[in-house]
PDB file of C-alpha atoms in Angstrom:
ATOM      1  CA  UNK A 238       0.000   0.000   0.000  1.00  0.00           C
ATOM      2  CA  UNK A 239       1.565   3.297  -1.100  1.00  0.00           C
ATOM      3  CA  UNK A 240       1.045   6.525   0.796  1.00  0.00           C
ATOM      4  CA  UNK A 241       0.056   9.923  -0.526  1.00  0.00           C
ATOM      5  CA  UNK A 242       2.607  11.403  -2.880  1.00  0.00           C
ATOM      6  CA  UNK A 243       2.894  14.912  -4.262  1.00  0.00           C
ATOM      7  CA  UNK A 244       4.898  16.458  -7.057  1.00  0.00           C
ATOM      8  CA  UNK A 245       6.915  18.498  -7.445  1.00  0.00           C
ATOM      9  CA  UNK A 246       8.460  18.894  -3.997  1.00  0.00           C
ATOM     10  CA  UNK A 247       9.578  22.458  -4.646  1.00  0.00           C
ATOM     11  CA  UNK A 248       8.655  24.998  -7.273  1.00  0.00           C
ATOM     12  CA  UNK A 249       9.600  28.600  -8.049  1.00  0.00           C
ATOM     13  CA  UNK A 250       7.338  30.736 -10.220  1.00  0.00           C
ATOM     14  CA  UNK A 251       6.967  34.411 -10.997  1.00  0.00           C
ATOM     15  CA  UNK A 252       3.945  36.610 -10.457  1.00  0.00           C
ATOM     16  CA  UNK A 253       1.269  36.129 -13.114  1.00  0.00           C
ATOM     17  CA  UNK A 254       2.336  32.624 -14.085  1.00  0.00           C
ATOM     18  CA  UNK A 255       0.230  29.506 -13.737  1.00  0.00           C
ATOM     19  CA  UNK A 256       1.113  26.376 -11.768  1.00  0.00           C
ATOM     20  CA  UNK A 257      -0.143  22.796 -11.573  1.00  0.00           C
ATOM     21  CA  UNK A 258       0.493  20.680  -8.510  1.00  0.00           C
ATOM     22  CA  UNK A 259      -0.168  16.948  -8.447  1.00  0.00           C
ATOM     23  CA  UNK A 260      -1.265  14.485  -5.803  1.00  0.00           C
ATOM     24  CA  UNK A 261      -1.603  10.706  -5.864  1.00  0.00           C
ATOM     25  CA  UNK A 262      -3.916   9.478  -3.166  1.00  0.00           C
ATOM     26  CA  UNK A 263      -3.420   6.454  -0.996  1.00  0.00           C
ATOM     27  CA  UNK A 264      -4.567   3.237  -2.612  1.00  0.00           C
ATOM     28  CA  UNK A 265      -8.333   2.779  -2.327  1.00  0.00           C
ATOM     29  CA  UNK A 266      -9.035   6.379  -1.291  1.00  0.00           C
ATOM     30  CA  UNK A 267     -11.544   8.275  -3.417  1.00  0.00           C
ATOM     31  CA  UNK A 268     -11.507  11.578  -1.535  1.00  0.00           C
ATOM     32  CA  UNK A 269      -8.786  14.207  -1.883  1.00  0.00           C
ATOM     33  CA  UNK A 270      -8.562  17.501  -0.038  1.00  0.00           C
ATOM     34  CA  UNK A 271      -6.143  20.338  -0.785  1.00  0.00           C
ATOM     35  CA  UNK A 272      -4.770  22.775   1.779  1.00  0.00           C
ATOM     36  CA  UNK A 273      -2.592  25.878   1.679  1.00  0.00           C
ATOM     37  CA  UNK A 274      -0.220  26.451   4.572  1.00  0.00           C
ATOM     38  CA  UNK A 275       1.506  29.809   4.764  1.00  0.00           C
ATOM     39  CA  UNK A 276       4.706  30.041   6.750  1.00  0.00           C
ATOM     40  CA  UNK A 277       4.057  29.862  10.482  1.00  0.00           C
ATOM     41  CA  UNK A 278       0.329  29.257  10.114  1.00  0.00           C
ATOM     42  CA  UNK A 279      -2.014  26.306  10.165  1.00  0.00           C
ATOM     43  CA  UNK A 280      -3.279  24.836   6.890  1.00  0.00           C
ATOM     44  CA  UNK A 281      -6.289  26.447   5.206  1.00  0.00           C
ATOM     45  CA  UNK A 282      -8.808  24.315   3.328  1.00  0.00           C
ATOM     46  CA  UNK A 283      -8.923  25.010  -0.417  1.00  0.00           C
ATOM     47  CA  UNK A 284     -11.317  22.351  -1.731  1.00  0.00           C
ATOM     48  CA  UNK A 285     -12.174  18.684  -1.637  1.00  0.00           C
ATOM     49  CA  UNK A 286     -12.879  16.238  -4.466  1.00  0.00           C
ATOM     50  CA  UNK A 287     -14.916  13.070  -4.105  1.00  0.00           C
ATOM     51  CA  UNK A 288     -15.334  10.693  -7.021  1.00  0.00           C
ATOM     52  CA  UNK A 289     -14.142  13.324  -9.515  1.00  0.00           C
ATOM     53  CA  UNK A 290     -16.585  16.025  -8.344  1.00  0.00           C
ATOM     54  CA  UNK A 291     -15.838  19.056  -6.188  1.00  0.00           C
ATOM     55  CA  UNK A 292     -17.329  18.328  -2.766  1.00  0.00           C
ATOM     56  CA  UNK A 293     -16.736  21.523  -0.858  1.00  0.00           C
ATOM     57  CA  UNK A 294     -14.645  24.641  -1.186  1.00  0.00           C
ATOM     58  CA  UNK A 295     -12.961  27.014   1.216  1.00  0.00           C
ATOM     59  CA  UNK A 296     -12.554  30.764   0.913  1.00  0.00           C
ATOM     60  CA  UNK A 297     -10.244  30.788  -2.108  1.00  0.00           C
ATOM     61  CA  UNK A 298     -10.772  32.721  -5.361  1.00  0.00           C
ATOM     62  CA  UNK A 299     -11.743  30.993  -8.632  1.00  0.00           C
ATOM     63  CA  UNK A 300      -8.165  31.138  -9.903  1.00  0.00           C
ATOM     64  CA  UNK A 301      -7.623  28.151  -7.601  1.00  0.00           C
ATOM     65  CA  UNK A 302      -9.129  25.201  -9.434  1.00  0.00           C
ATOM     66  CA  UNK A 303      -8.816  21.470  -9.280  1.00  0.00           C
ATOM     67  CA  UNK A 304      -9.407  18.154 -10.952  1.00  0.00           C
ATOM     68  CA  UNK A 305      -9.729  14.590  -9.803  1.00  0.00           C
ATOM     69  CA  UNK A 306      -9.085  11.790 -12.260  1.00  0.00           C
ATOM     70  CA  UNK A 307     -10.723   8.333 -12.533  1.00  0.00           C
ATOM     71  CA  UNK A 308      -7.759   6.821 -10.680  1.00  0.00           C
ATOM     72  CA  UNK A 309      -8.511   9.391  -7.910  1.00  0.00           C
ATOM     73  CA  UNK A 310      -5.252  11.265  -8.356  1.00  0.00           C
ATOM     74  CA  UNK A 311      -5.749  15.013  -8.299  1.00  0.00           C
ATOM     75  CA  UNK A 312      -4.395  18.313  -9.555  1.00  0.00           C
ATOM     76  CA  UNK A 313      -4.458  21.785  -8.056  1.00  0.00           C
ATOM     77  CA  UNK A 314      -4.157  24.598 -10.593  1.00  0.00           C
ATOM     78  CA  UNK A 315      -3.462  28.183  -9.660  1.00  0.00           C
ATOM     79  CA  UNK A 316      -3.704  30.883 -12.316  1.00  0.00           C
ATOM     80  CA  UNK A 317      -2.341  34.430 -12.228  1.00  0.00           C
ATOM     81  CA  UNK A 318      -0.005  33.687  -9.346  1.00  0.00           C
ATOM     82  CA  UNK A 319       0.372  36.324  -6.652  1.00  0.00           C
ATOM     83  CA  UNK A 320       3.192  36.762  -4.149  1.00  0.00           C
ATOM     84  CA  UNK A 321       0.845  35.697  -1.323  1.00  0.00           C
ATOM     85  CA  UNK A 322       0.362  32.329  -3.009  1.00  0.00           C
ATOM     86  CA  UNK A 323       3.811  31.370  -1.729  1.00  0.00           C
ATOM     87  CA  UNK A 324       3.096  28.538   0.680  1.00  0.00           C
ATOM     88  CA  UNK A 325       3.239  24.821   1.312  1.00  0.00           C
ATOM     89  CA  UNK A 326       0.429  23.068  -0.538  1.00  0.00           C
ATOM     90  CA  UNK A 327      -0.734  19.873   1.074  1.00  0.00           C
ATOM     91  CA  UNK A 328      -3.051  17.231  -0.229  1.00  0.00           C
ATOM     92  CA  UNK A 329      -4.714  14.612   1.920  1.00  0.00           C
ATOM     93  CA  UNK A 330      -6.670  11.551   0.940  1.00  0.00           C
ATOM     94  CA  UNK A 331      -9.303   9.624   2.825  1.00  0.00           C
ATOM     95  CA  UNK A 332     -11.517   6.650   2.165  1.00  0.00           C
ATOM     96  CA  UNK A 333     -14.722   8.703   2.282  1.00  0.00           C
ATOM     97  CA  UNK A 334     -15.583  12.391   2.714  1.00  0.00           C
ATOM     98  CA  UNK A 335     -16.868  11.872   6.265  1.00  0.00           C
ATOM     99  CA  UNK A 336     -15.889  13.901   9.354  1.00  0.00           C
ATOM    100  CA  UNK A 337     -14.586  10.884  11.245  1.00  0.00           C
ATOM    101  CA  UNK A 338     -12.413   9.615   8.427  1.00  0.00           C
ATOM    102  CA  UNK A 339      -8.692   9.875   8.981  1.00  0.00           C
ATOM    103  CA  UNK A 340      -6.973  11.995   6.389  1.00  0.00           C
ATOM    104  CA  UNK A 341      -3.553  10.884   5.167  1.00  0.00           C
ATOM    105  CA  UNK A 342      -1.353  13.784   4.193  1.00  0.00           C
ATOM    106  CA  UNK A 343       1.252  13.977   1.487  1.00  0.00           C
ATOM    107  CA  UNK A 344       4.632  15.609   2.050  1.00  0.00           C
ATOM    108  CA  UNK A 345       3.535  18.837   0.375  1.00  0.00           C
ATOM    109  CA  UNK A 346       4.735  21.018  -2.464  1.00  0.00           C
ATOM    110  CA  UNK A 347       6.547  24.170  -1.446  1.00  0.00           C
ATOM    111  CA  UNK A 348       5.716  26.982  -3.885  1.00  0.00           C
ATOM    112  CA  UNK A 349       7.638  30.231  -4.007  1.00  0.00           C
ATOM    113  CA  UNK A 350       6.254  33.074  -6.101  1.00  0.00           C
ATOM    114  CA  UNK A 351       8.724  35.839  -6.918  1.00  0.00           C
TER     115      UNK A 351
ATOM    116  CA  UNK B  98     -16.598  33.573  14.038  1.00  0.00           C
ATOM    117  CA  UNK B  99     -15.690  29.910  14.248  1.00  0.00           C
ATOM    118  CA  UNK B 100     -12.241  29.595  15.707  1.00  0.00           C
ATOM    119  CA  UNK B 101      -9.751  26.995  16.833  1.00  0.00           C
ATOM    120  CA  UNK B 102      -7.176  28.082  19.366  1.00  0.00           C
ATOM    121  CA  UNK B 103      -4.170  26.265  20.741  1.00  0.00           C
ATOM    122  CA  UNK B 104      -1.923  26.820  23.717  1.00  0.00           C
ATOM    123  CA  UNK B 105       0.877  27.178  24.248  1.00  0.00           C
ATOM    124  CA  UNK B 106       2.137  28.553  20.959  1.00  0.00           C
ATOM    125  CA  UNK B 107       5.661  27.332  21.671  1.00  0.00           C
ATOM    126  CA  UNK B 108       6.875  24.799  24.197  1.00  0.00           C
ATOM    127  CA  UNK B 109      10.368  23.700  25.169  1.00  0.00           C
ATOM    128  CA  UNK B 110      10.772  20.669  27.415  1.00  0.00           C
ATOM    129  CA  UNK B 111      13.530  18.459  28.721  1.00  0.00           C
ATOM    130  CA  UNK B 112      13.620  14.834  27.657  1.00  0.00           C
ATOM    131  CA  UNK B 113      11.380  12.742  29.904  1.00  0.00           C
ATOM    132  CA  UNK B 114       8.967  15.528  30.845  1.00  0.00           C
ATOM    133  CA  UNK B 115       5.199  15.143  30.649  1.00  0.00           C
ATOM    134  CA  UNK B 116       3.766  17.515  28.049  1.00  0.00           C
ATOM    135  CA  UNK B 117       0.263  18.890  27.574  1.00  0.00           C
ATOM    136  CA  UNK B 118      -0.961  20.805  24.535  1.00  0.00           C
ATOM    137  CA  UNK B 119      -4.426  22.343  24.603  1.00  0.00           C
ATOM    138  CA  UNK B 120      -7.009  23.045  21.930  1.00  0.00           C
ATOM    139  CA  UNK B 121     -10.262  24.958  22.316  1.00  0.00           C
ATOM    140  CA  UNK B 122     -12.918  25.697  19.753  1.00  0.00           C
ATOM    141  CA  UNK B 123     -15.926  27.939  19.552  1.00  0.00           C
ATOM    142  CA  UNK B 124     -18.912  25.918  18.272  1.00  0.00           C
ATOM    143  CA  UNK B 125     -20.116  22.329  18.043  1.00  0.00           C
ATOM    144  CA  UNK B 126     -17.968  19.909  16.119  1.00  0.00           C
ATOM    145  CA  UNK B 127     -18.438  16.491  14.557  1.00  0.00           C
ATOM    146  CA  UNK B 128     -14.814  15.436  14.930  1.00  0.00           C
ATOM    147  CA  UNK B 129     -11.484  16.671  16.232  1.00  0.00           C
ATOM    148  CA  UNK B 130      -8.131  15.512  14.908  1.00  0.00           C
ATOM    149  CA  UNK B 131      -4.653  15.877  16.329  1.00  0.00           C
ATOM    150  CA  UNK B 132      -1.917  16.065  13.730  1.00  0.00           C
ATOM    151  CA  UNK B 133       1.867  16.109  13.919  1.00  0.00           C
ATOM    152  CA  UNK B 134       3.895  18.109  11.416  1.00  0.00           C
ATOM    153  CA  UNK B 135       7.644  17.638  11.213  1.00  0.00           C
ATOM    154  CA  UNK B 136      10.085  20.186   9.737  1.00  0.00           C
ATOM    155  CA  UNK B 137       9.816  20.010   5.966  1.00  0.00           C
ATOM    156  CA  UNK B 138       6.046  19.783   6.008  1.00  0.00           C
ATOM    157  CA  UNK B 139       4.934  16.167   6.302  1.00  0.00           C
ATOM    158  CA  UNK B 140       1.775  15.791   8.385  1.00  0.00           C
ATOM    159  CA  UNK B 141       0.815  12.642  10.256  1.00  0.00           C
ATOM    160  CA  UNK B 142      -2.615  12.058  11.724  1.00  0.00           C
ATOM    161  CA  UNK B 143      -2.293  11.049  15.380  1.00  0.00           C
ATOM    162  CA  UNK B 144      -5.878  10.798  16.634  1.00  0.00           C
ATOM    163  CA  UNK B 145      -9.465  11.340  15.643  1.00  0.00           C
ATOM    164  CA  UNK B 146     -11.787  12.056  18.551  1.00  0.00           C
ATOM    165  CA  UNK B 147     -15.485  12.657  18.844  1.00  0.00           C
ATOM    166  CA  UNK B 148     -15.727  11.869  22.564  1.00  0.00           C
ATOM    167  CA  UNK B 149     -13.746  10.561  25.523  1.00  0.00           C
ATOM    168  CA  UNK B 150     -10.117   9.598  25.398  1.00  0.00           C
ATOM    169  CA  UNK B 151      -7.697   7.719  23.152  1.00  0.00           C
ATOM    170  CA  UNK B 152      -4.223   6.376  23.830  1.00  0.00           C
ATOM    171  CA  UNK B 153      -1.499   5.300  21.451  1.00  0.00           C
ATOM    172  CA  UNK B 154       1.891   4.509  22.887  1.00  0.00           C
ATOM    173  CA  UNK B 155       3.117   7.554  24.808  1.00  0.00           C
ATOM    174  CA  UNK B 156       0.388   9.781  23.380  1.00  0.00           C
ATOM    175  CA  UNK B 157      -2.971  10.389  25.020  1.00  0.00           C
ATOM    176  CA  UNK B 158      -5.730  12.594  23.626  1.00  0.00           C
ATOM    177  CA  UNK B 159      -8.838  13.674  25.494  1.00  0.00           C
ATOM    178  CA  UNK B 160     -11.853  15.711  24.523  1.00  0.00           C
ATOM    179  CA  UNK B 161     -14.563  17.416  26.565  1.00  0.00           C
ATOM    180  CA  UNK B 162     -17.450  18.144  24.240  1.00  0.00           C
ATOM    181  CA  UNK B 163     -19.344  20.302  26.755  1.00  0.00           C
ATOM    182  CA  UNK B 164     -16.328  22.511  27.414  1.00  0.00           C
ATOM    183  CA  UNK B 165     -15.270  22.530  23.731  1.00  0.00           C
ATOM    184  CA  UNK B 166     -11.752  21.578  24.706  1.00  0.00           C
ATOM    185  CA  UNK B 167      -9.240  18.879  23.866  1.00  0.00           C
ATOM    186  CA  UNK B 168      -5.800  18.064  25.184  1.00  0.00           C
ATOM    187  CA  UNK B 169      -2.901  16.099  23.762  1.00  0.00           C
ATOM    188  CA  UNK B 170      -0.526  14.624  26.326  1.00  0.00           C
ATOM    189  CA  UNK B 171       2.914  13.172  25.694  1.00  0.00           C
ATOM    190  CA  UNK B 172       4.415  11.042  28.438  1.00  0.00           C
ATOM    191  CA  UNK B 173       8.180  10.499  28.787  1.00  0.00           C
ATOM    192  CA  UNK B 174       8.892  13.004  26.012  1.00  0.00           C
ATOM    193  CA  UNK B 175      11.786  12.378  23.644  1.00  0.00           C
ATOM    194  CA  UNK B 176      13.677  14.657  21.229  1.00  0.00           C
ATOM    195  CA  UNK B 177      12.060  12.844  18.302  1.00  0.00           C
ATOM    196  CA  UNK B 178       8.708  14.212  19.553  1.00  0.00           C
ATOM    197  CA  UNK B 179       9.896  17.675  18.481  1.00  0.00           C
ATOM    198  CA  UNK B 180       7.393  18.869  15.892  1.00  0.00           C
ATOM    199  CA  UNK B 181       4.423  21.150  15.418  1.00  0.00           C
ATOM    200  CA  UNK B 182       1.225  19.689  16.831  1.00  0.00           C
ATOM    201  CA  UNK B 183      -1.954  20.843  15.141  1.00  0.00           C
ATOM    202  CA  UNK B 184      -5.540  20.500  16.279  1.00  0.00           C
ATOM    203  CA  UNK B 185      -8.086  20.367  13.456  1.00  0.00           C
ATOM    204  CA  UNK B 186     -11.876  20.282  13.783  1.00  0.00           C
ATOM    205  CA  UNK B 187     -14.854  19.693  11.584  1.00  0.00           C
ATOM    206  CA  UNK B 188     -17.814  21.856  12.546  1.00  0.00           C
ATOM    207  CA  UNK B 189     -21.208  20.192  12.819  1.00  0.00           C
ATOM    208  CA  UNK B 190     -22.426  21.954   9.684  1.00  0.00           C
ATOM    209  CA  UNK B 191     -19.182  21.900   7.711  1.00  0.00           C
ATOM    210  CA  UNK B 192     -17.374  19.446   5.520  1.00  0.00           C
ATOM    211  CA  UNK B 193     -13.834  20.648   5.731  1.00  0.00           C
ATOM    212  CA  UNK B 194     -11.211  20.779   8.418  1.00  0.00           C
ATOM    213  CA  UNK B 195     -10.452  24.018  10.229  1.00  0.00           C
ATOM    214  CA  UNK B 196      -6.965  23.966  11.640  1.00  0.00           C
ATOM    215  CA  UNK B 197      -5.556  25.575  14.755  1.00  0.00           C
ATOM    216  CA  UNK B 198      -2.339  27.583  14.496  1.00  0.00           C
ATOM    217  CA  UNK B 199      -0.247  24.751  15.894  1.00  0.00           C
ATOM    218  CA  UNK B 200       1.988  24.332  18.939  1.00  0.00           C
ATOM    219  CA  UNK B 201       5.715  24.118  18.248  1.00  0.00           C
ATOM    220  CA  UNK B 202       7.295  21.593  20.614  1.00  0.00           C
ATOM    221  CA  UNK B 203      11.027  21.238  21.150  1.00  0.00           C
ATOM    222  CA  UNK B 204      12.248  18.443  23.397  1.00  0.00           C
ATOM    223  CA  UNK B 205      15.857  18.870  24.457  1.00  0.00           C
ATOM    224  CA  UNK B 206      18.105  15.897  25.247  1.00  0.00           C
TER     225      UNK B 206
END
């Protein structure tokens, strides 16, 4: 059983560019959640995907978008990057989108926007 | 405003000490999770609680639903316990996690 993996591990972009981050969920998990963690702060919920459909969204603008594929891997896309988008982006997978389900976190992608 | 607070913000302990980290929240929740985040970012889920108490090795987590408060205890602390400990809740009417700011623990040998 493989854990949650994310790619790339680090990324540097400039303001205005677009970025795609990838997440492979743990085997058998059909729910993926994405979080943004700014330096020194707790993670903030971006959105969740369940069976390829968005299943909830946090307070993030539309330039943050996502996809979930039939194999339940997922992408986070951010358009028109801003300096404040610099953060650690975490994805977490779970078996079901239920409150009591344990979420398994990936190692994160550290994004720096210059 | 729905909030999750943690105390202390930072904690330094000597190896072997008993450690308590606290989490309080403002409204009813369906679940509370304690997470451990090591330098570099990786997060590990330690406990999920909806009532009572759970124990795993040297870690004990308790929750008091009426008081809207949870504690994470570490017995016989060790330098490898050094990490940021994060409390995350799911509100009764919400789907997503709301995370506390974290408690940075350093255990000195």
